[in-house]
Short mmCIF file of C-alpha atoms and ligand atoms in Angstrom, two decimals:
data_model
loop_
_atom_site.label_atom_id
_atom_site.label_comp_id
_atom_site.label_asym_id
_atom_site.label_seq_id
_atom_site.Cartn_x
_atom_site.Cartn_y
_atom_site.Cartn_z
CA MET G 1 112.54 119.51 145.75
CA LYS G 2 115.03 121.52 143.74
CA TYR G 3 117.22 124.24 145.22
CA HIS G 4 119.49 126.45 143.16
CA LEU G 5 122.07 127.77 145.56
CA THR G 6 123.29 127.08 149.06
CA ARG G 7 126.41 128.38 150.75
CA PHE G 8 129.37 127.86 153.03
CA ALA G 9 129.45 131.05 155.13
CA PRO G 10 132.43 130.97 157.48
CA THR G 11 133.67 133.95 159.49
CA PRO G 12 137.44 134.47 159.67
CA SER G 13 137.44 134.86 163.44
CA GLY G 14 139.36 131.67 164.23
CA TYR G 15 140.63 128.47 162.64
CA LEU G 16 137.90 126.25 161.24
CA HIS G 17 136.93 123.47 163.61
CA LEU G 18 134.94 120.23 163.59
CA GLY G 19 131.68 122.14 164.13
CA ASN G 20 132.29 124.11 160.92
CA LEU G 21 133.19 120.90 159.14
CA PHE G 22 129.90 119.31 160.20
CA SER G 23 127.99 122.30 158.85
CA PHE G 24 129.90 122.19 155.54
CA VAL G 25 129.40 118.45 155.15
CA LEU G 26 125.64 118.83 155.70
CA THR G 27 125.54 121.70 153.22
CA ALA G 28 127.42 119.64 150.63
CA ALA G 29 125.12 116.65 151.24
CA LEU G 30 121.95 118.69 150.77
CA ALA G 31 123.41 120.44 147.72
CA HIS G 32 124.24 117.05 146.22
CA LYS G 33 120.80 115.66 147.01
CA HIS G 34 118.86 118.63 145.63
CA GLY G 35 121.04 119.64 142.70
CA ALA G 36 122.06 122.97 144.22
CA GLU G 37 125.28 124.84 143.57
CA ILE G 38 127.44 125.97 146.47
CA LEU G 39 128.65 129.51 147.03
CA LEU G 40 131.59 130.31 149.28
CA ARG G 41 130.61 133.52 151.02
CA ILE G 42 132.92 134.76 153.75
CA ASP G 43 131.53 137.06 156.43
CA ASP G 44 134.60 139.28 156.69
CA LEU G 45 133.13 142.65 157.64
CA ASP G 46 134.14 142.36 161.26
CA GLN G 47 137.69 143.43 160.47
CA CYS G 48 138.78 143.70 164.09
CA ARG G 49 138.27 140.02 164.69
CA GLY G 50 139.32 138.77 161.27
CA ARG G 51 142.99 138.00 160.84
CA PRO G 52 144.60 137.22 157.49
CA GLU G 53 145.73 133.76 158.63
CA TYR G 54 142.11 132.88 159.45
CA LEU G 55 141.04 133.90 155.94
CA GLU G 56 143.81 131.79 154.43
CA ASP G 57 142.87 128.91 156.69
CA ILE G 58 139.36 128.83 155.17
CA PHE G 59 140.69 128.11 151.67
CA ASP G 60 143.48 125.86 152.85
CA THR G 61 141.19 123.70 155.03
CA LEU G 62 138.40 123.43 152.45
CA TYR G 63 140.87 122.23 149.79
CA PHE G 64 142.64 119.89 152.21
CA LEU G 65 139.34 118.16 153.02
CA GLY G 66 138.35 117.93 149.36
CA PHE G 67 135.44 120.39 149.25
CA SER G 68 134.44 122.07 146.03
CA TRP G 69 132.14 124.98 145.33
CA GLN G 70 130.87 126.51 142.13
CA LYS G 71 130.46 130.16 143.08
CA GLY G 72 132.50 132.65 145.03
CA PRO G 73 136.27 133.08 145.38
CA LYS G 74 138.65 130.20 144.70
CA ASN G 75 141.49 131.77 146.66
CA LEU G 76 142.38 134.61 148.97
CA SER G 77 143.31 137.07 146.24
CA GLU G 78 140.02 136.50 144.37
CA HIS G 79 138.23 136.98 147.65
CA GLU G 80 139.90 140.28 148.34
CA LYS G 81 139.61 141.52 144.77
CA ASN G 82 136.01 140.64 144.03
CA PHE G 83 134.10 139.06 146.89
CA SER G 84 134.95 140.70 150.20
CA GLN G 85 131.96 142.28 151.92
CA VAL G 86 133.86 145.54 151.80
CA HIS G 87 132.89 145.76 148.10
CA ARG G 88 129.20 145.63 149.02
CA LEU G 89 129.26 148.47 151.55
CA PRO G 90 127.28 150.79 149.20
CA TYR G 91 124.66 148.05 148.80
CA TYR G 92 124.31 147.67 152.58
CA GLN G 93 124.15 151.44 152.89
CA GLU G 94 121.16 151.61 150.52
CA SER G 95 119.15 149.42 152.85
CA LEU G 96 120.27 151.36 155.92
CA SER G 97 119.15 154.57 154.21
CA TYR G 98 115.79 153.03 153.40
CA LEU G 99 115.31 151.96 157.03
CA MET G 100 116.19 155.46 158.27
CA GLN G 101 114.00 157.23 155.72
CA HIS G 102 111.02 155.13 156.72
CA ASN G 103 111.68 155.47 160.45
CA LEU G 104 111.99 151.74 160.90
CA VAL G 105 115.10 152.11 163.06
CA PHE G 106 116.25 154.27 165.96
CA ALA G 107 119.63 155.46 167.15
CA CYS G 108 120.90 153.99 170.41
CA GLU G 109 123.72 155.38 172.51
CA CYS G 110 123.77 152.69 175.21
CA SER G 111 127.00 151.01 176.13
CA ARG G 112 127.15 147.25 176.57
CA LYS G 113 127.74 147.86 180.26
CA LYS G 114 124.62 149.96 180.59
CA ILE G 115 122.49 147.33 178.87
CA ALA G 116 123.96 144.60 181.07
CA GLN G 117 122.88 146.51 184.20
CA TYR G 118 119.25 145.88 183.35
CA HIS G 119 117.61 142.64 184.21
CA HIS G 120 116.91 142.04 180.56
CA ASN G 121 119.95 139.86 180.17
CA THR G 122 118.45 138.42 177.06
CA GLY G 123 117.81 141.52 175.03
CA TYR G 124 117.73 145.25 174.58
CA PRO G 125 115.73 146.94 177.38
CA GLY G 126 114.43 149.70 175.09
CA LEU G 127 116.24 152.60 176.73
CA CYS G 128 116.55 154.72 173.57
CA THR G 129 113.41 153.57 171.77
CA ASN G 130 111.61 156.86 172.38
CA LYS G 131 114.57 159.22 172.64
CA ASN G 132 114.47 160.21 169.00
CA LEU G 133 118.23 160.59 168.81
CA SER G 134 119.52 161.86 165.50
CA PHE G 135 120.76 159.15 163.12
CA THR G 136 123.88 161.21 162.58
CA LYS G 137 124.73 161.50 166.28
CA GLY G 138 128.20 160.11 166.92
CA ASN G 139 128.85 156.85 168.71
CA THR G 140 125.36 155.47 168.23
CA ALA G 141 124.15 152.16 166.87
CA LEU G 142 121.01 151.76 164.78
CA ARG G 143 118.41 149.35 166.10
CA VAL G 144 115.21 148.07 164.51
CA TYR G 145 111.87 148.92 166.10
CA THR G 146 110.81 145.33 166.61
CA GLU G 147 107.12 144.75 167.16
CA PRO G 148 106.80 141.73 169.48
CA LYS G 149 103.41 140.72 168.10
CA THR G 150 104.27 140.80 164.42
CA PRO G 151 104.27 137.25 163.08
CA ILE G 152 107.33 136.05 161.20
CA SER G 153 106.90 133.19 158.79
CA GLY G 154 109.58 131.10 157.18
CA ILE G 155 110.26 127.75 155.56
CA THR G 156 112.18 125.03 157.30
CA TYR G 157 113.82 122.10 155.52
CA PRO G 158 112.44 120.02 153.92
CA SER G 159 109.22 121.94 153.36
CA SER G 160 107.26 122.99 156.41
CA GLU G 161 106.27 126.52 157.21
CA PHE G 162 106.92 127.98 160.64
CA TYR G 163 105.37 130.97 162.37
CA GLU G 164 107.21 132.82 165.12
CA ARG G 165 107.68 136.20 166.74
CA VAL G 166 110.87 138.16 167.37
CA PRO G 167 112.57 136.34 170.26
CA ASP G 168 113.36 138.42 173.39
CA ASP G 169 117.09 138.32 172.78
CA MET G 170 116.56 139.88 169.34
CA ALA G 171 114.32 142.75 170.52
CA GLY G 172 115.69 145.94 168.94
CA PHE G 173 118.45 144.06 167.13
CA ILE G 174 121.26 146.13 165.65
CA VAL G 175 121.58 146.84 161.92
CA ARG G 176 124.41 149.36 162.08
CA LYS G 177 127.05 149.15 164.76
CA LYS G 178 128.60 152.06 166.64
CA ASP G 179 131.58 151.99 164.30
CA ARG G 180 129.05 152.72 161.47
CA MET G 181 129.55 149.30 159.92
CA PRO G 182 126.56 147.13 158.97
CA SER G 183 125.78 144.44 161.53
CA TYR G 184 125.98 140.71 160.89
CA GLN G 185 122.17 140.43 160.69
CA LEU G 186 121.98 143.05 157.96
CA SER G 187 125.00 142.05 155.88
CA SER G 188 124.30 138.31 156.09
CA MET G 189 120.66 138.67 155.00
CA LEU G 190 121.55 141.14 152.23
CA ASP G 191 124.35 138.89 150.95
CA ASP G 192 122.13 135.82 150.76
CA THR G 193 119.60 137.94 148.86
CA TRP G 194 122.28 139.43 146.58
CA PHE G 195 123.63 136.04 145.53
CA GLY G 196 120.21 134.37 145.27
CA VAL G 197 120.77 131.75 147.98
CA ASP G 198 117.62 129.67 148.46
CA LEU G 199 118.85 127.04 150.95
CA VAL G 200 120.61 128.02 154.17
CA VAL G 201 122.17 125.39 156.44
CA ARG G 202 123.23 126.71 159.84
CA GLY G 203 123.38 125.65 163.49
CA THR G 204 120.41 125.94 165.86
CA ASP G 205 122.36 128.64 167.71
CA LEU G 206 121.59 130.88 164.74
CA TYR G 207 117.83 130.31 164.84
CA PRO G 208 117.21 133.68 166.58
CA SER G 209 119.33 135.29 163.84
CA THR G 210 117.18 133.64 161.18
CA LEU G 211 114.10 135.17 162.80
CA ALA G 212 115.71 138.61 163.02
CA GLN G 213 116.80 138.37 159.38
CA LEU G 214 113.33 137.34 158.21
CA TYR G 215 111.86 140.22 160.22
CA LEU G 216 114.33 142.59 158.57
CA SER G 217 113.62 141.27 155.08
CA ASN G 218 109.93 142.06 155.64
CA LEU G 219 110.86 145.71 156.17
CA LEU G 220 112.89 145.97 152.97
CA PRO G 221 110.98 145.70 149.68
CA SER G 222 114.21 144.84 147.84
CA CYS G 223 114.60 141.69 149.96
CA SER G 224 111.24 140.05 149.35
CA SER G 225 112.92 136.97 147.84
CA PHE G 226 114.62 136.21 151.17
CA LYS G 227 111.26 135.00 152.54
CA GLN G 228 111.37 132.12 150.05
CA THR G 229 114.63 130.80 151.51
CA THR G 230 114.48 127.34 153.06
CA PHE G 231 116.40 127.03 156.35
CA TYR G 232 117.86 123.95 157.91
CA HIS G 233 119.03 124.50 161.51
CA HIS G 234 121.20 121.58 162.52
CA PRO G 235 121.91 120.53 166.11
CA LEU G 236 125.33 121.59 167.31
CA LEU G 237 128.27 119.29 167.61
CA LEU G 238 129.26 119.31 171.25
CA ASP G 239 132.72 119.47 172.66
CA SER G 240 132.43 117.92 176.13
CA ASP G 241 130.19 120.45 177.85
CA LYS G 242 130.15 123.54 175.72
CA LYS G 243 129.32 124.70 172.26
CA MET G 244 132.45 124.27 170.27
CA ALA G 245 134.35 127.51 170.56
CA LYS G 246 136.33 128.67 167.59
CA SER G 247 139.19 129.69 169.77
CA ARG G 248 139.49 126.28 171.33
CA GLY G 249 142.59 124.81 169.82
CA SER G 250 142.06 121.09 170.16
CA THR G 251 139.10 120.81 167.77
CA SER G 252 140.51 123.10 165.09
CA ILE G 253 141.28 121.29 161.87
CA ARG G 254 144.59 123.14 161.84
CA HIS G 255 145.54 121.61 165.20
CA MET G 256 144.46 118.14 164.08
CA ARG G 257 146.63 118.45 160.98
CA ASP G 258 149.56 119.59 163.09
CA GLN G 259 149.12 116.37 165.07
CA GLY G 260 149.65 114.46 161.85
CA MET G 261 146.03 113.66 161.02
CA GLU G 262 145.12 113.17 157.36
CA ALA G 263 141.79 114.25 155.84
CA SER G 264 140.49 110.67 156.26
CA ASP G 265 141.33 110.71 160.01
CA ILE G 266 139.45 113.97 160.40
CA PHE G 267 136.34 112.61 158.67
CA ILE G 268 136.51 109.50 160.88
CA ALA G 269 136.73 111.74 163.97
CA LEU G 270 133.67 113.67 162.77
CA GLY G 271 131.78 110.45 162.07
CA LYS G 272 132.42 109.30 165.66
CA ARG G 273 131.12 112.56 167.06
CA LEU G 274 127.96 112.06 165.02
CA GLY G 275 127.43 108.50 166.18
CA ILE G 276 127.71 107.13 162.63
CA SER G 277 128.59 103.46 162.53
CA GLN G 278 129.33 103.29 158.79
CA GLU G 279 132.66 104.05 157.13
CA THR G 280 133.18 107.82 157.08
CA SER G 281 136.74 108.20 155.87
CA SER G 282 136.09 110.62 153.03
CA LEU G 283 133.93 113.55 152.07
CA ASP G 284 132.17 111.41 149.44
CA ASN G 285 131.33 108.79 152.07
CA MET G 286 129.99 111.43 154.39
CA ILE G 287 127.89 113.01 151.66
CA SER G 288 126.30 109.77 150.61
CA ILE G 289 125.57 108.79 154.23
CA LEU G 290 124.04 112.17 155.07
CA ALA G 291 122.02 112.34 151.86
CA ARG G 292 120.00 109.33 153.09
CA PRO G 293 116.92 110.55 154.97
CA GLN G 294 117.30 107.79 157.56
CA THR G 295 120.86 108.60 158.62
CA PHE G 296 120.07 112.29 158.43
CA LEU G 297 117.39 111.77 161.09
CA GLN G 298 119.53 109.41 163.15
CA ILE G 299 122.31 111.97 163.41
CA ASN G 300 119.87 114.65 164.45
CA GLN G 301 118.49 112.41 167.16
CA TYR G 302 121.94 111.35 168.30
CA LEU G 303 123.10 114.95 168.72
CA ARG G 304 119.87 116.05 170.40
CA SER G 305 120.00 113.19 172.89
CA SER G 306 123.66 113.81 173.71
CA LEU G 307 122.76 117.44 174.35
CA ASN G 308 119.94 116.37 176.67
CA ARG G 309 122.25 113.99 178.50
CA LEU G 310 124.70 116.82 179.12
CA ASN G 311 121.94 119.09 180.34
CA GLU G 312 120.79 116.47 182.80
CA GLU G 313 124.25 115.78 184.22
ZN1 LIG L 1 120.01 152.57 173.82
#
């Protein structure tokens, strides 16, 4: 199987950590195996969370660990000049206009607090679905009319098709936030379409997002190519009992470097977390280990069983 383009898609909301590194290593291994180029595509629209030192950390950490990529910015100034999502705001707006013109979205004035009061802890309870609020009303988000029965199909790596529905927690997912900025679901899907990404590697925690994005791409004629994307959802690297939080200092690469660890020490630490018995002291080692179908499966099983063990404890 040949893929053309995959991507590293970090968000500058914290220092990169071992979980990000695992995702990047897998991406690089699959790119290597399938002859794909890699794009660095930074999700930087959420300006409130993004801090300049986190943006700098992305470049600094990727270079420190020896990663390379063929497309996208090579440094912070190239990012800001040519690649920031801010430059694509008119492109996102086109799709938002299309969704509004075709009545595929509705305005929602609910606060987080109000939504949390409902028992639907897992999704939007549909309070504004039939209110017909004006799209121009202030302090409103735009949500998609999600039809729970509509099938969503997609391709999962290496080549099987899956059929799903919109999960409960993605019912009425947001495409434009109250601050009028495009949501992650919209900008991420549109960016992958814009750059022609055909292989997406992301954690299983983003599986509901994949479904929402596929659903959204079905509503937008300009995004028909997104349906051809192959997705690989990898199990998450666990940090004792929780999903690795970006804010948690001890697993950030930055913190590890401050403790005097070299790139090789960091790859060895990752290898241990993955239950790999072979030598994993460099990116090249990691890539060649992960490119083998056998180890690829072993790592998946190792992470899934450690997750199960934690759930049972
Ligand atoms: Zn509402």
